[in-house]
Amino acid sequence: TSLRLDGEEKRQSFFQGCVERMLLYWRDHQALASIDIVVLDRERPRILKNIALGLELQPLWPLVKPLVIAFAPYMERRGHWDAWHSVLEQAIRMAQRAGDIESETTLTAFLARVCQRMSRYDEVVRYYRRVIRLAKVTGNRFEEARACSNLGYYYIDGGRWWRSEVLSCHALVIFKELESDHGRAHTHNHLGVLYTRERQFHLADNHLRIACEIWIRIHDQHSLLRGYLNRSLLYIDMEKPREAQRILTESLLLAENTGDNAEIGTIQNNIGLAFISTSQYPEALEHLRIAEKIFLTSQNSRMRARVYQNIGLVHLHQHQWGKALSALEFALTEIQLTNDTEAEIKIRFDLAEYALQQNNTPFALIQLMEINRLSALINTETTQTYYLKQLTEFNDRVAIH
């Protein structure tokens, strides 16, 4: 028995030593430091296998931790969210067993962000709140501010705009005190999106420009891509489609250079939307079909809804009524899986337009009644006024019909 035990201990020690050497190899690999997409695409299965083995061996936590943190940006950008969600959950449990609150804070922030990409909204709020709580325990003001900024950004789609602004402004104060360009840029970007939704276009443009200027200065192409995408939507809302198309062309080049697959679908959708704004419907549909292919198999219900809404709009303008209704109803089903009140309002306006074009007054009235109910949930006067004005115009058209 003693010999068998001794042999088992040696085998276990040998196995742990092999895993340790592989973790050290990948932790220090230049491809991770530079996020070399070509190398990491090829080596991803092996890296994940080594991380999985390391997560089974508690003594190796000091080596597993930096590898997971370094690998996170690649996994998120390439859209491998399911696999990464599982890894992060395991890593957090290991950090908790090790009493490593600092790492638990960082990894929980990663998990919240992945859940946001996967449209797992209840988890997003729960994890960001946990990050804020943990960051306050350790005095980690950077992670506290980042979680506040990201949670504020998340609240935009839920129509909780006052809370979003409070969290974002709190984060911005901390990032300025910490002299964090990274944090300041992301929070200016979030405020730019918020003010776009509130139709305070001058404020939105100012915040988005500041964010992009910082990212250009610090050579952060991945984040700059996000800023360009948000500016393109601002210009579309401002009825400046040519400016939107110009910045989207730059965005597509950036996405291809950085290997950011998760954003290419969003860019194609926004290009399609810009073409709709200039009544170039065949061109719009060409780009929207590319976006459709990307998002059809993803877990991003919000983006899938946006793409199908825009496809529905194209068919509506081309008087392809059956295709228009099918796309818009699918968009409505998808957006109802999220908490995006404003997006649902926009889809219902398009369905009301379809109904009016078909002289289907009862169906139009159903949409308008739902819009009236949903608009009461929006908590900013500017946006409520905007939608109520549209609602009144539609009601007048229904009366004429």
Tab-separated table of C-alpha atoms in Angstrom:
chain	number	residue	atom	x	y	z
A	1	THR	CA	0.000	0.000	0.000
A	2	SER	CA	2.821	2.367	0.906
A	3	LEU	CA	4.533	1.738	-2.439
A	4	ARG	CA	1.285	2.255	-4.355
A	5	LEU	CA	0.639	5.503	-2.469
A	6	ASP	CA	4.169	6.681	-3.126
A	7	GLY	CA	3.770	5.890	-6.818
A	8	GLU	CA	0.438	7.707	-7.011
A	9	GLU	CA	1.933	10.778	-5.333
A	10	LYS	CA	4.798	10.786	-7.844
A	11	ARG	CA	2.398	10.459	-10.775
A	12	GLN	CA	0.277	13.310	-9.398
A	13	SER	CA	3.366	15.433	-8.831
A	14	PHE	CA	4.591	14.697	-12.371
A	15	PHE	CA	1.163	15.548	-13.840
A	16	GLN	CA	0.974	18.806	-11.879
A	17	GLY	CA	4.490	19.695	-13.019
A	18	CYS	CA	3.506	19.191	-16.676
A	19	VAL	CA	0.402	21.373	-16.297
A	20	GLU	CA	2.492	23.991	-14.495
A	21	ARG	CA	5.032	24.150	-17.346
A	22	MET	CA	2.280	24.501	-19.955
A	23	LEU	CA	0.586	27.266	-17.965
A	24	LEU	CA	3.903	29.114	-17.707
A	25	TYR	CA	4.476	28.646	-21.448
A	26	TRP	CA	1.133	30.175	-22.408
A	27	ARG	CA	1.161	32.845	-19.695
A	28	ASP	CA	4.391	34.269	-21.119
A	29	HIS	CA	3.547	33.697	-24.804
A	30	GLN	CA	3.880	36.794	-26.986
A	31	ALA	CA	0.639	35.957	-28.835
A	32	LEU	CA	-1.327	36.617	-25.643
A	33	ALA	CA	0.457	39.863	-24.874
A	34	SER	CA	-0.244	41.203	-28.385
A	35	ILE	CA	-3.569	39.330	-28.865
A	36	ASP	CA	-2.262	37.743	-32.086
A	37	ILE	CA	-5.531	36.567	-33.649
A	38	VAL	CA	-3.938	34.133	-36.130
A	39	VAL	CA	-1.935	32.299	-33.457
A	40	LEU	CA	-4.703	32.349	-30.847
A	41	ASP	CA	-7.330	31.071	-33.318
A	42	ARG	CA	-5.057	28.105	-34.026
A	43	GLU	CA	-4.034	27.453	-30.420
A	44	ARG	CA	-7.349	28.215	-28.665
A	45	PRO	CA	-8.316	24.539	-27.992
A	46	ARG	CA	-4.917	23.818	-26.420
A	47	ILE	CA	-4.973	26.962	-24.275
A	48	LEU	CA	-8.491	26.184	-23.048
A	49	LYS	CA	-7.446	22.592	-22.282
A	50	ASN	CA	-4.500	23.823	-20.208
A	51	ILE	CA	-6.679	26.329	-18.365
A	52	ALA	CA	-9.228	23.569	-17.642
A	53	LEU	CA	-6.496	21.310	-16.230
A	54	GLY	CA	-5.097	24.157	-14.146
A	55	LEU	CA	-8.523	24.937	-12.706
A	56	GLU	CA	-8.626	21.390	-11.293
A	57	LEU	CA	-5.427	21.970	-9.301
A	58	GLN	CA	-5.857	24.567	-6.555
A	59	PRO	CA	-2.082	24.986	-5.887
A	60	LEU	CA	-1.700	26.248	-9.479
A	61	TRP	CA	-4.093	29.182	-9.003
A	62	PRO	CA	-1.245	31.780	-9.078
A	63	LEU	CA	-0.407	30.534	-12.600
A	64	VAL	CA	-3.967	29.993	-13.862
A	65	LYS	CA	-5.133	33.461	-12.797
A	66	PRO	CA	-2.892	35.602	-15.091
A	67	LEU	CA	-3.529	33.271	-18.037
A	68	VAL	CA	-7.326	33.557	-17.680
A	69	ILE	CA	-7.092	37.349	-17.341
A	70	ALA	CA	-4.782	37.650	-20.371
A	71	PHE	CA	-6.955	35.340	-22.525
A	72	ALA	CA	-10.233	37.127	-21.681
A	73	PRO	CA	-10.080	39.934	-24.318
A	74	TYR	CA	-9.478	37.441	-27.139
A	75	MET	CA	-12.321	35.106	-26.099
A	76	GLU	CA	-14.751	37.998	-25.742
A	77	ARG	CA	-13.875	39.658	-29.054
A	78	ARG	CA	-13.988	36.434	-31.053
A	79	GLY	CA	-17.440	35.611	-29.708
A	80	HIS	CA	-16.607	32.366	-27.841
A	81	TRP	CA	-18.947	33.392	-25.047
A	82	ASP	CA	-20.464	30.037	-24.030
A	83	ALA	CA	-17.108	28.361	-23.460
A	84	TRP	CA	-15.691	31.425	-21.723
A	85	HIS	CA	-18.702	31.819	-19.428
A	86	SER	CA	-18.017	28.329	-18.050
A	87	VAL	CA	-14.283	29.001	-17.598
A	88	LEU	CA	-14.932	32.266	-15.750
A	89	GLU	CA	-17.393	30.602	-13.377
A	90	GLN	CA	-14.786	27.947	-12.514
A	91	ALA	CA	-12.034	30.545	-12.126
A	92	ILE	CA	-14.185	32.622	-9.763
A	93	ARG	CA	-14.818	29.576	-7.569
A	94	MET	CA	-11.081	28.910	-7.478
A	95	ALA	CA	-10.369	32.538	-6.536
A	96	GLN	CA	-12.927	32.281	-3.735
A	97	ARG	CA	-11.294	29.109	-2.376
A	98	ALA	CA	-7.938	30.898	-2.459
A	99	GLY	CA	-9.390	33.943	-0.674
A	100	ASP	CA	-8.225	36.066	-3.636
A	101	ILE	CA	-10.823	38.863	-3.543
A	102	GLU	CA	-8.861	41.073	-5.969
A	103	SER	CA	-8.943	38.416	-8.710
A	104	GLU	CA	-12.539	37.483	-7.901
A	105	THR	CA	-13.461	41.127	-8.515
A	106	THR	CA	-11.733	41.268	-11.911
A	107	LEU	CA	-13.091	37.892	-13.073
A	108	THR	CA	-16.639	38.737	-11.991
A	109	ALA	CA	-16.404	41.934	-14.058
A	110	PHE	CA	-15.382	39.807	-17.072
A	111	LEU	CA	-18.322	37.468	-16.417
A	112	ALA	CA	-20.776	40.380	-16.263
A	113	ARG	CA	-19.509	41.640	-19.612
A	114	VAL	CA	-19.818	38.223	-21.261
A	115	CYS	CA	-23.370	37.873	-19.892
A	116	GLN	CA	-24.187	41.276	-21.404
A	117	ARG	CA	-22.974	40.030	-24.793
A	118	MET	CA	-25.092	36.873	-24.345
A	119	SER	CA	-28.240	38.859	-23.407
A	120	ARG	CA	-28.364	37.229	-19.933
A	121	TYR	CA	-29.656	40.387	-18.320
A	122	ASP	CA	-30.487	39.285	-14.770
A	123	GLU	CA	-26.963	37.942	-14.426
A	124	VAL	CA	-25.480	41.202	-15.737
A	125	VAL	CA	-26.993	43.250	-12.908
A	126	ARG	CA	-26.184	40.626	-10.273
A	127	TYR	CA	-22.528	40.329	-11.281
A	128	TYR	CA	-21.869	44.068	-11.649
A	129	ARG	CA	-23.418	44.700	-8.239
A	130	ARG	CA	-21.157	42.003	-6.813
A	131	VAL	CA	-18.136	43.670	-8.439
A	132	ILE	CA	-19.039	47.029	-6.876
A	133	ARG	CA	-19.460	45.365	-3.480
A	134	LEU	CA	-16.141	43.480	-3.717
A	135	ALA	CA	-14.283	46.543	-5.019
A	136	LYS	CA	-15.433	48.602	-2.051
A	137	VAL	CA	-14.226	45.873	0.341
A	138	THR	CA	-10.713	45.929	-1.156
A	139	GLY	CA	-10.637	49.658	-1.881
A	140	ASN	CA	-10.230	48.958	-5.604
A	141	ARG	CA	-11.571	52.244	-6.949
A	142	PHE	CA	-10.752	51.402	-10.567
A	143	GLU	CA	-12.901	48.242	-10.557
A	144	GLU	CA	-15.657	50.081	-8.667
A	145	ALA	CA	-15.697	52.817	-11.308
A	146	ARG	CA	-15.530	50.362	-14.209
A	147	ALA	CA	-18.456	48.347	-12.834
A	148	CYS	CA	-20.496	51.535	-12.257
A	149	SER	CA	-19.766	52.692	-15.807
A	150	ASN	CA	-20.648	49.313	-17.350
A	151	LEU	CA	-23.790	48.898	-15.250
A	152	GLY	CA	-24.798	52.426	-16.237
A	153	TYR	CA	-24.326	51.453	-19.876
A	154	TYR	CA	-26.444	48.343	-19.370
A	155	TYR	CA	-29.264	50.396	-17.813
A	156	ILE	CA	-29.586	52.491	-21.002
A	157	ASP	CA	-31.341	49.701	-22.908
A	158	GLY	CA	-33.707	49.130	-19.997
A	159	GLY	CA	-34.843	52.759	-20.105
A	160	ARG	CA	-33.415	53.454	-16.623
A	161	TRP	CA	-31.693	56.569	-17.877
A	162	TRP	CA	-31.543	58.619	-14.689
A	163	ARG	CA	-29.810	55.734	-12.891
A	164	SER	CA	-27.526	55.250	-15.893
A	165	GLU	CA	-26.456	58.900	-15.796
A	166	VAL	CA	-25.833	58.847	-12.021
A	167	LEU	CA	-23.663	55.701	-12.238
A	168	SER	CA	-21.735	56.954	-15.278
A	169	CYS	CA	-21.045	60.387	-13.784
A	170	HIS	CA	-19.890	58.752	-10.516
A	171	ALA	CA	-17.526	56.558	-12.541
A	172	LEU	CA	-16.214	59.531	-14.518
A	173	VAL	CA	-15.311	61.412	-11.311
A	174	ILE	CA	-13.304	58.412	-10.040
A	175	PHE	CA	-11.547	57.839	-13.377
A	176	LYS	CA	-10.518	61.507	-13.516
A	177	GLU	CA	-9.105	61.269	-9.978
A	178	LEU	CA	-7.213	58.096	-10.963
A	179	GLU	CA	-6.049	59.785	-14.211
A	180	SER	CA	-7.278	56.714	-16.107
A	181	ASP	CA	-7.580	57.493	-19.823
A	182	HIS	CA	-8.987	54.009	-20.404
A	183	GLY	CA	-11.788	54.484	-17.870
A	184	ARG	CA	-12.556	58.059	-18.909
A	185	ALA	CA	-12.870	57.103	-22.579
A	186	HIS	CA	-15.237	54.206	-21.933
A	187	THR	CA	-17.432	56.304	-19.653
A	188	HIS	CA	-17.576	59.199	-22.128
A	189	ASN	CA	-18.610	56.597	-24.716
A	190	HIS	CA	-21.391	55.307	-22.438
A	191	LEU	CA	-22.654	58.833	-21.785
A	192	GLY	CA	-22.602	59.472	-25.537
A	193	VAL	CA	-24.893	56.485	-26.091
A	194	LEU	CA	-27.174	57.612	-23.251
A	195	TYR	CA	-27.549	61.143	-24.623
A	196	THR	CA	-28.143	59.774	-28.138
A	197	ARG	CA	-31.072	57.775	-26.779
A	198	GLU	CA	-32.319	60.867	-24.933
A	199	ARG	CA	-32.018	62.800	-28.226
A	200	GLN	CA	-29.630	65.302	-26.648
A	201	PHE	CA	-27.484	65.141	-29.759
A	202	HIS	CA	-25.033	67.964	-28.961
A	203	LEU	CA	-24.107	66.354	-25.624
A	204	ALA	CA	-23.890	62.914	-27.252
A	205	ASP	CA	-21.563	64.135	-30.006
A	206	ASN	CA	-19.299	65.863	-27.480
A	207	HIS	CA	-18.899	62.761	-25.283
A	208	LEU	CA	-18.362	60.395	-28.232
A	209	ARG	CA	-15.745	62.701	-29.777
A	210	ILE	CA	-13.835	62.880	-26.477
A	211	ALA	CA	-13.914	59.070	-26.194
A	212	CYS	CA	-12.622	58.564	-29.748
A	213	GLU	CA	-9.885	61.203	-29.323
A	214	ILE	CA	-8.593	59.414	-26.211
A	215	TRP	CA	-8.639	56.001	-27.928
A	216	ILE	CA	-6.769	57.374	-30.945
A	217	ARG	CA	-4.158	58.914	-28.621
A	218	ILE	CA	-3.604	55.691	-26.635
A	219	HIS	CA	-3.784	53.462	-29.766
A	220	ASP	CA	-6.765	51.392	-28.566
A	221	GLN	CA	-8.234	50.255	-31.882
A	222	HIS	CA	-10.709	47.800	-30.380
A	223	SER	CA	-12.366	50.463	-28.229
A	224	LEU	CA	-12.150	53.043	-31.017
A	225	LEU	CA	-14.265	50.670	-33.099
A	226	ARG	CA	-17.022	50.815	-30.455
A	227	GLY	CA	-16.850	54.596	-30.439
A	228	TYR	CA	-17.154	54.770	-34.224
A	229	LEU	CA	-20.169	52.446	-34.146
A	230	ASN	CA	-21.924	54.646	-31.617
A	231	ARG	CA	-21.114	57.798	-33.588
A	232	SER	CA	-22.565	56.183	-36.723
A	233	LEU	CA	-25.880	55.581	-34.918
A	234	LEU	CA	-25.837	59.157	-33.634
A	235	TYR	CA	-25.391	60.498	-37.185
A	236	ILE	CA	-28.217	58.280	-38.460
A	237	ASP	CA	-30.510	59.647	-35.729
A	238	MET	CA	-29.359	63.181	-36.631
A	239	GLU	CA	-30.308	62.408	-40.267
A	240	LYS	CA	-26.696	62.649	-41.454
A	241	PRO	CA	-26.418	59.291	-43.281
A	242	ARG	CA	-23.388	60.282	-45.392
A	243	GLU	CA	-21.334	60.965	-42.262
A	244	ALA	CA	-22.555	57.659	-40.814
A	245	GLN	CA	-21.483	55.760	-43.949
A	246	ARG	CA	-18.036	57.390	-43.893
A	247	ILE	CA	-17.370	56.407	-40.288
A	248	LEU	CA	-18.784	52.898	-40.821
A	249	THR	CA	-16.339	52.309	-43.679
A	250	GLU	CA	-13.518	53.125	-41.239
A	251	SER	CA	-15.153	50.852	-38.644
A	252	LEU	CA	-15.215	47.862	-40.988
A	253	LEU	CA	-11.494	48.228	-41.714
A	254	LEU	CA	-10.787	48.476	-37.982
A	255	ALA	CA	-12.857	45.364	-37.210
A	256	GLU	CA	-11.071	43.358	-39.903
A	257	ASN	CA	-7.661	44.528	-38.629
A	258	THR	CA	-8.437	43.669	-34.998
A	259	GLY	CA	-10.253	40.397	-35.797
A	260	ASP	CA	-13.296	41.565	-33.876
A	261	ASN	CA	-15.885	39.160	-35.308
A	262	ALA	CA	-18.476	40.132	-32.710
A	263	GLU	CA	-18.617	43.701	-34.066
A	264	ILE	CA	-18.606	42.995	-37.811
A	265	GLY	CA	-22.289	42.032	-37.697
A	266	THR	CA	-23.129	45.280	-35.899
A	267	ILE	CA	-21.207	47.299	-38.493
A	268	GLN	CA	-23.005	45.557	-41.366
A	269	ASN	CA	-26.349	46.259	-39.677
A	270	ASN	CA	-25.482	49.941	-39.233
A	271	ILE	CA	-24.327	50.241	-42.855
A	272	GLY	CA	-27.669	48.757	-43.891
A	273	LEU	CA	-29.485	51.290	-41.714
A	274	ALA	CA	-27.508	54.146	-43.272
A	275	PHE	CA	-28.486	52.934	-46.768
A	276	ILE	CA	-32.145	52.787	-45.678
A	277	SER	CA	-31.815	56.455	-44.666
A	278	THR	CA	-30.800	57.326	-48.241
A	279	SER	CA	-33.469	55.047	-49.827
A	280	GLN	CA	-30.821	52.680	-51.261
A	281	TYR	CA	-32.777	49.548	-50.435
A	282	PRO	CA	-30.958	46.843	-52.476
A	283	GLU	CA	-27.622	48.008	-51.014
A	284	ALA	CA	-29.153	48.048	-47.527
A	285	LEU	CA	-30.461	44.492	-47.880
A	286	GLU	CA	-27.068	43.241	-49.086
A	287	HIS	CA	-25.381	44.403	-45.861
A	288	LEU	CA	-28.284	43.340	-43.642
A	289	ARG	CA	-28.120	39.784	-45.007
A	290	ILE	CA	-24.457	39.596	-43.937
A	291	ALA	CA	-25.454	40.780	-40.452
A	292	GLU	CA	-28.351	38.300	-40.404
A	293	LYS	CA	-25.992	35.396	-41.090
A	294	ILE	CA	-23.688	36.485	-38.251
A	295	PHE	CA	-26.398	37.001	-35.617
A	296	LEU	CA	-28.758	34.156	-36.529
A	297	THR	CA	-26.662	31.629	-34.591
A	298	SER	CA	-25.560	33.999	-31.809
A	299	GLN	CA	-27.206	34.510	-28.427
A	300	ASN	CA	-27.548	38.254	-28.946
A	301	SER	CA	-31.331	38.712	-29.108
A	302	ARG	CA	-31.068	42.498	-29.157
A	303	MET	CA	-28.880	42.645	-32.263
A	304	ARG	CA	-30.910	39.922	-33.972
A	305	ALA	CA	-34.014	42.047	-33.376
A	306	ARG	CA	-32.338	45.153	-34.824
A	307	VAL	CA	-31.232	43.324	-37.954
A	308	TYR	CA	-34.679	41.837	-38.618
A	309	GLN	CA	-36.367	45.165	-37.916
A	310	ASN	CA	-34.189	46.782	-40.580
A	311	ILE	CA	-34.833	43.913	-43.015
A	312	GLY	CA	-38.539	44.448	-42.356
A	313	LEU	CA	-38.143	48.161	-43.111
A	314	VAL	CA	-36.494	47.412	-46.455
A	315	HIS	CA	-39.340	45.065	-47.441
A	316	LEU	CA	-41.864	47.656	-46.238
A	317	HIS	CA	-40.366	50.321	-48.509
A	318	GLN	CA	-40.315	47.836	-51.398
A	319	HIS	CA	-44.004	46.940	-50.782
A	320	GLN	CA	-43.112	43.301	-50.102
A	321	TRP	CA	-45.789	43.061	-47.441
A	322	GLY	CA	-45.555	39.400	-46.432
A	323	LYS	CA	-41.774	39.539	-46.023
A	324	ALA	CA	-42.058	42.827	-44.114
A	325	LEU	CA	-44.572	41.437	-41.615
A	326	SER	CA	-42.603	38.218	-41.100
A	327	ALA	CA	-39.341	40.087	-40.379
A	328	LEU	CA	-40.957	42.659	-38.069
A	329	GLU	CA	-42.858	40.034	-36.071
A	330	PHE	CA	-39.646	38.049	-35.628
A	331	ALA	CA	-37.896	41.245	-34.475
A	332	LEU	CA	-40.673	41.869	-31.941
A	333	THR	CA	-40.395	38.319	-30.565
A	334	GLU	CA	-36.630	38.705	-30.160
A	335	ILE	CA	-36.723	42.143	-28.510
A	336	GLN	CA	-39.309	40.951	-26.000
A	337	LEU	CA	-36.644	38.551	-24.700
A	338	THR	CA	-34.736	41.650	-23.562
A	339	ASN	CA	-35.753	44.611	-21.423
A	340	ASP	CA	-35.283	47.182	-24.209
A	341	THR	CA	-38.487	49.229	-24.025
A	342	GLU	CA	-37.458	51.833	-26.583
A	343	ALA	CA	-36.461	49.218	-29.161
A	344	GLU	CA	-39.863	47.550	-28.788
A	345	ILE	CA	-41.570	50.926	-29.317
A	346	LYS	CA	-39.647	51.434	-32.570
A	347	ILE	CA	-40.582	47.981	-33.881
A	348	ARG	CA	-44.246	48.549	-33.017
A	349	PHE	CA	-44.208	51.859	-34.927
A	350	ASP	CA	-42.952	49.922	-37.968
A	351	LEU	CA	-45.709	47.331	-37.489
A	352	ALA	CA	-48.242	50.175	-37.257
A	353	GLU	CA	-46.871	51.572	-40.531
A	354	TYR	CA	-47.275	48.151	-42.135
A	355	ALA	CA	-50.883	47.976	-40.869
A	356	LEU	CA	-51.736	51.422	-42.260
A	357	GLN	CA	-50.256	50.510	-45.644
A	358	GLN	CA	-52.499	47.418	-45.623
A	359	ASN	CA	-55.592	49.353	-44.421
A	360	ASN	CA	-55.637	47.108	-41.350
A	361	THR	CA	-56.917	49.625	-38.777
A	362	PRO	CA	-57.495	47.132	-35.892
A	363	PHE	CA	-53.902	45.853	-36.116
A	364	ALA	CA	-52.583	49.434	-36.253
A	365	LEU	CA	-54.588	50.386	-33.152
A	366	ILE	CA	-53.211	47.398	-31.219
A	367	GLN	CA	-49.668	48.616	-31.943
A	368	LEU	CA	-50.472	52.220	-30.987
A	369	MET	CA	-52.069	51.165	-27.698
A	370	GLU	CA	-48.975	49.140	-26.826
A	371	ILE	CA	-46.730	52.087	-27.757
A	372	ASN	CA	-48.794	54.345	-25.502
A	373	ARG	CA	-48.336	51.880	-22.621
A	374	LEU	CA	-44.604	51.402	-23.220
A	375	SER	CA	-43.819	55.118	-23.639
A	376	ALA	CA	-45.055	55.713	-20.076
A	377	LEU	CA	-42.156	53.505	-18.893
A	378	ILE	CA	-39.547	55.846	-20.380
A	379	ASN	CA	-38.324	58.187	-17.690
A	380	THR	CA	-37.021	61.196	-19.628
A	381	GLU	CA	-39.320	63.986	-20.743
A	382	THR	CA	-37.470	64.694	-24.016
A	383	THR	CA	-37.830	61.130	-25.283
A	384	GLN	CA	-41.395	60.728	-24.033
A	385	THR	CA	-42.346	63.929	-25.871
A	386	TYR	CA	-40.659	62.665	-29.047
A	387	TYR	CA	-42.594	59.374	-29.038
A	388	LEU	CA	-45.894	60.976	-28.008
A	389	LYS	CA	-45.567	63.346	-30.979
A	390	GLN	CA	-45.078	60.343	-33.281
A	391	LEU	CA	-48.014	58.598	-31.610
A	392	THR	CA	-50.282	61.602	-32.227
A	393	GLU	CA	-49.280	61.708	-35.901
A	394	PHE	CA	-50.058	57.991	-36.291
A	395	ASN	CA	-53.407	58.417	-34.531
A	396	ASP	CA	-54.305	61.173	-36.988
A	397	ARG	CA	-53.433	58.888	-39.907
A	398	VAL	CA	-55.549	56.063	-38.437
A	399	ALA	CA	-58.493	58.472	-38.132
A	400	ILE	CA	-58.145	59.399	-41.819
A	401	HIS	CA	-58.139	55.701	-42.755
